[in-house]
Coordinates of C-alpha atoms in Angstrom, one line a residue:
M270 CA 22.6 -15.8 48.8
S271 CA 24.3 -15.8 45.4
S272 CA 24.6 -12.6 43.4
E273 CA 22.8 -14.3 40.5
H274 CA 19.8 -15.1 42.7
T275 CA 19.7 -11.5 43.9
T276 CA 19.9 -10.2 40.4
S277 CA 17.0 -12.5 39.3
Q278 CA 14.9 -11.3 42.2
H279 CA 15.1 -7.7 41.1
A280 CA 15.0 -8.2 37.4
P281 CA 11.7 -7.0 35.9
R282 CA 9.3 -9.8 35.0
N283 CA 8.7 -10.3 31.3
W284 CA 4.9 -10.6 31.0
W285 CA 5.1 -11.0 27.2
G286 CA 6.9 -14.3 27.1
P287 CA 8.2 -15.2 23.6
L288 CA 6.1 -12.3 22.1
W289 CA 8.4 -9.7 23.9
P290 CA 9.8 -8.4 20.5
I291 CA 6.3 -7.1 19.6
G292 CA 6.2 -5.2 22.9
E293 CA 9.7 -3.9 22.2
A294 CA 8.6 -2.7 18.8
L295 CA 5.7 -0.8 20.3
R296 CA 7.9 0.7 23.0
F297 CA 10.5 1.8 20.6
L298 CA 8.2 3.2 17.9
T299 CA 5.4 4.8 19.9
V300 CA 4.6 6.4 23.3
I301 CA 2.0 3.7 24.0
P302 CA 2.6 2.3 27.5
V303 CA 4.0 -1.2 27.3
P304 CA 4.1 -2.8 30.8
G305 CA 5.8 -6.0 31.6
L306 CA 9.0 -5.6 29.5
P307 CA 12.5 -5.6 30.8
P308 CA 14.5 -2.3 30.4
M309 CA 15.2 -1.4 26.8
T310 CA 18.7 -2.3 25.5
A311 CA 20.5 -1.7 22.3
E312 CA 20.6 -5.5 21.7
A313 CA 16.9 -5.9 22.1
I314 CA 15.7 -3.3 19.6
P315 CA 17.1 -5.2 16.5
R316 CA 15.1 -8.3 17.6
A317 CA 12.0 -6.1 17.4
I318 CA 12.6 -5.0 13.8
P319 CA 10.6 -7.9 12.1
Y320 CA 7.6 -6.8 14.2
F321 CA 7.7 -3.1 13.2
P322 CA 4.6 -3.7 11.0
V323 CA 2.7 -5.2 13.9
A324 CA 3.5 -2.1 15.9
G325 CA 2.1 -0.1 13.0
L326 CA -1.1 -2.1 13.1
A327 CA -1.6 -1.2 16.8
L328 CA -1.0 2.4 16.0
G329 CA -3.5 2.2 13.1
A330 CA -6.1 0.7 15.4
L331 CA -5.7 3.6 17.8
L332 CA -6.0 6.0 15.0
V333 CA -9.3 4.4 13.8
A334 CA -10.7 4.7 17.3
V335 CA -9.7 8.4 17.5
G336 CA -11.2 8.9 14.0
W337 CA -14.5 7.4 15.0
M338 CA -14.8 9.6 18.1
A339 CA -13.8 12.7 16.2
G340 CA -16.2 11.9 13.4
A341 CA -19.1 11.4 15.8
L342 CA -18.6 14.9 17.1
W343 CA -17.4 17.0 14.2
N344 CA -17.0 16.8 10.4
E345 CA -14.6 15.1 8.1
T346 CA -12.1 18.0 8.1
V347 CA -11.9 18.1 11.9
R348 CA -11.6 14.3 12.0
A349 CA -8.7 14.4 9.5
I350 CA -6.8 17.1 11.5
A351 CA -7.4 15.2 14.8
L352 CA -6.0 12.0 13.2
V353 CA -2.8 13.8 11.9
V354 CA -2.2 15.4 15.3
V355 CA -2.7 12.3 17.3
W356 CA -0.6 10.3 14.8
G357 CA 2.3 12.6 15.5
M358 CA 1.8 12.5 19.2
L359 CA 1.6 8.7 19.5
T360 CA 5.0 8.5 17.8
A361 CA 6.5 11.5 19.7
G362 CA 7.3 13.0 16.3
L363 CA 10.0 10.4 15.8
H364 CA 9.6 10.0 12.1
L365 CA 8.6 13.6 11.5
D366 CA 11.9 14.7 13.0
G367 CA 13.8 12.4 10.7
L368 CA 11.8 13.7 7.7
S369 CA 12.8 17.3 8.4
D370 CA 16.4 16.5 9.2
T371 CA 16.7 14.4 6.0
F372 CA 15.4 17.1 3.7
D373 CA 17.4 19.8 5.3
G374 CA 20.5 17.7 4.5
V375 CA 19.8 16.1 1.1
M376 CA 18.3 19.3 -0.3
S377 CA 21.3 21.5 0.8
W378 CA 23.4 20.5 -2.3
R379 CA 26.5 20.4 -0.1
S380 CA 29.2 17.7 0.2
R381 CA 28.3 14.4 1.7
E382 CA 30.1 15.2 4.9
R383 CA 28.3 18.5 5.2
K384 CA 24.9 17.0 4.5
L385 CA 25.4 14.5 7.3
E386 CA 26.5 17.4 9.7
I387 CA 23.3 19.3 8.8
M388 CA 21.2 16.2 9.5
R389 CA 22.7 16.0 13.0
D390 CA 21.8 19.6 13.7
S391 CA 18.6 19.7 15.8
R392 CA 17.5 23.0 14.3
I393 CA 15.0 22.9 11.4
G394 CA 15.7 24.7 8.1
V395 CA 13.5 25.8 5.3
M396 CA 13.5 22.5 3.4
G397 CA 12.8 20.5 6.5
A398 CA 9.9 22.8 7.3
L399 CA 8.6 22.5 3.8
A400 CA 8.8 18.7 3.9
L401 CA 6.9 18.7 7.2
A402 CA 4.2 21.0 5.9
A403 CA 3.8 18.9 2.7
V404 CA 3.5 15.6 4.5
L405 CA 1.2 16.8 7.2
G406 CA -0.9 18.7 4.7
L407 CA -1.2 15.8 2.4
K408 CA -2.1 13.4 5.1
A409 CA -4.9 15.7 6.4
T410 CA -6.2 16.3 2.9
F411 CA -6.3 12.7 1.8
L412 CA -8.0 11.7 5.0
A413 CA -10.6 14.6 4.8
T414 CA -11.6 13.6 1.3
A415 CA -11.5 9.8 1.7
G416 CA -15.1 9.2 2.6
D417 CA -15.5 5.8 4.2
A418 CA -12.1 4.7 2.9
W419 CA -10.4 6.7 5.7
I420 CA -10.8 3.7 8.1
V421 CA -8.7 1.3 5.9
A422 CA -6.3 4.1 5.1
A423 CA -5.7 5.1 8.7
A424 CA -5.3 1.4 9.7
L425 CA -2.9 0.4 6.9
A426 CA -0.7 3.4 6.4
P427 CA 1.2 2.9 9.7
V428 CA 1.8 -0.8 8.8
L429 CA 3.3 -0.1 5.4
G430 CA 5.2 2.9 6.7
R431 CA 7.1 0.8 9.2
W432 CA 7.6 -1.9 6.6
A433 CA 9.4 0.8 4.5
D434 CA 11.7 1.3 7.5
V435 CA 12.5 -2.4 7.6
Y436 CA 13.2 -2.4 3.8
G437 CA 15.5 0.5 4.2
I438 CA 17.4 -1.1 7.0
V439 CA 17.8 -4.4 5.1
R440 CA 18.4 -3.2 1.6
F441 CA 20.7 -0.2 1.9
P442 CA 24.0 0.3 3.7
P443 CA 24.3 2.5 6.8
A444 CA 25.8 5.9 6.2
R445 CA 27.8 6.2 9.4
E446 CA 30.0 3.9 11.5
G447 CA 28.5 3.5 14.9
G448 CA 25.1 4.9 13.9
L449 CA 21.6 3.6 14.4
G450 CA 21.6 1.9 10.9
R451 CA 24.9 0.1 11.5
A452 CA 23.6 -1.2 14.9
F453 CA 20.4 -2.4 13.4
Q454 CA 21.8 -4.0 10.3
S455 CA 24.7 -5.8 12.1
Q456 CA 22.2 -7.7 14.3
L457 CA 19.6 -8.6 11.8
R458 CA 18.9 -12.3 11.2
P459 CA 18.3 -13.9 7.8
G460 CA 14.5 -14.5 8.4
D461 CA 13.7 -11.1 9.8
F462 CA 12.9 -9.4 6.5
V463 CA 10.7 -12.4 5.5
I464 CA 8.7 -12.1 8.8
A465 CA 8.2 -8.4 8.3
S466 CA 7.3 -8.7 4.6
G467 CA 5.0 -11.7 5.1
T468 CA 3.1 -9.9 7.9
T469 CA 2.8 -6.8 5.9
L470 CA 1.6 -8.7 2.8
I471 CA -1.1 -10.4 4.8
L472 CA -2.3 -7.2 6.4
A473 CA -2.3 -5.3 3.2
L474 CA -4.5 -7.9 1.6
A475 CA -6.7 -8.4 4.6
L476 CA -7.3 -4.7 5.2
G477 CA -7.1 -3.2 1.8
G478 CA -7.7 -6.0 -0.7
A479 CA -6.4 -5.2 -4.2
R480 CA -5.9 -1.6 -3.3
G481 CA -3.8 -2.7 -0.3
L482 CA -1.6 -4.8 -2.5
A483 CA -1.3 -1.9 -5.0
A484 CA -0.3 0.4 -2.1
L485 CA 2.4 -2.0 -0.9
A486 CA 3.8 -2.3 -4.5
I487 CA 4.0 1.5 -4.8
V488 CA 5.5 1.9 -1.4
W489 CA 8.2 -0.6 -2.3
L490 CA 8.9 1.4 -5.5
V491 CA 9.0 4.8 -3.8
T492 CA 11.1 3.5 -0.9
H493 CA 13.6 1.8 -3.2
L494 CA 14.0 4.9 -5.4
L495 CA 14.4 7.2 -2.3
G496 CA 16.9 4.7 -0.7
R497 CA 19.0 4.7 -3.9
W498 CA 19.0 8.5 -4.1
W499 CA 19.9 9.0 -0.4
T500 CA 22.6 6.2 -0.5
R501 CA 24.2 8.0 -3.5
D502 CA 24.1 11.3 -1.8
L503 CA 24.9 10.2 1.8
G504 CA 26.8 7.0 1.3
G505 CA 24.0 5.0 3.0
L506 CA 21.0 5.6 5.2
T507 CA 20.7 6.9 8.7
G508 CA 18.1 6.9 11.5
D509 CA 16.8 10.2 10.1
T510 CA 16.3 8.8 6.6
Y511 CA 14.4 5.8 8.1
G512 CA 12.0 8.3 9.6
A513 CA 11.6 10.0 6.3
L514 CA 11.0 6.7 4.5
C515 CA 8.2 5.9 7.0
E516 CA 6.5 9.3 6.6
I517 CA 6.6 9.3 2.8
A518 CA 5.4 5.7 2.6
E519 CA 2.4 6.6 4.8
V520 CA 1.5 9.5 2.4
V521 CA 1.8 7.1 -0.5
V522 CA -0.6 4.6 1.2
L523 CA -3.2 7.3 1.9
A524 CA -2.9 8.6 -1.7
T525 CA -3.4 5.1 -3.1
L526 CA -6.2 4.0 -0.9
T527 CA -8.2 7.2 -1.3
A528 CA -7.6 7.7 -5.0
S529 CA -10.6 7.8 -7.4
I530 CA -9.7 4.7 -9.4
P531 CA -12.4 2.8 -11.4
V532 CA -13.4 -0.4 -9.7
H533 CA -12.9 -2.5 -12.8
L534 CA -9.2 -1.5 -12.7
V535 CA -8.5 -1.8 -9.0
G536 CA -10.8 -3.5 -6.5
R537 CA -12.5 -1.7 -3.7

């Protein structure tokens, strides 16, 4: 029996077929069990980048289900806190960790090299803790005061947050040689950003209407400005800054979709 035949017998079966990059995006970005995928490899993850917003949609759907159950048992405040807690748990705090590391570094006002060293440190500092408190507190507050809009907000925020990651990867240079950003950017294909952006645009319009499109536009603006700031300070973006972009974009979406804006200015 040939070694190739033996290897193929023991190779995990791919149940996803050509849709395996979507499963890879779910596995990389969340703790949601994803059966039927081959072992994760560094080469496979960049192929999943165009489908990060789809993984965000799956996360949003789970959050809506959690919100419905919590709302049936308790009030809006408890529902909002439950959503924020489950949100962090389903992502294993991946982006929250990047948020705290980023603000510990960029708000240290040190040299570029020292900022990058601080971001590598697993310990959390004052600015990182403040950023975490601000993001978690704002998410809970917006969701608690959203009324019926919480459903669209919880469903759409993870989508646009992960699109912000894709924009950061595509638009800005990596800060480190051999880092996560460098590995991602070097393997991107020309159409990957088009796929991610087209999917996000459709979902923003379908789920949020005019407000969804407004949220996408504001997310782009905020992500672009943050990316320019951090590129100037750090020489590029890192895995930590991608996490920070995602978390801040999610807050922007919640703020936009729950704001009290006259209907004649922005649709429901």
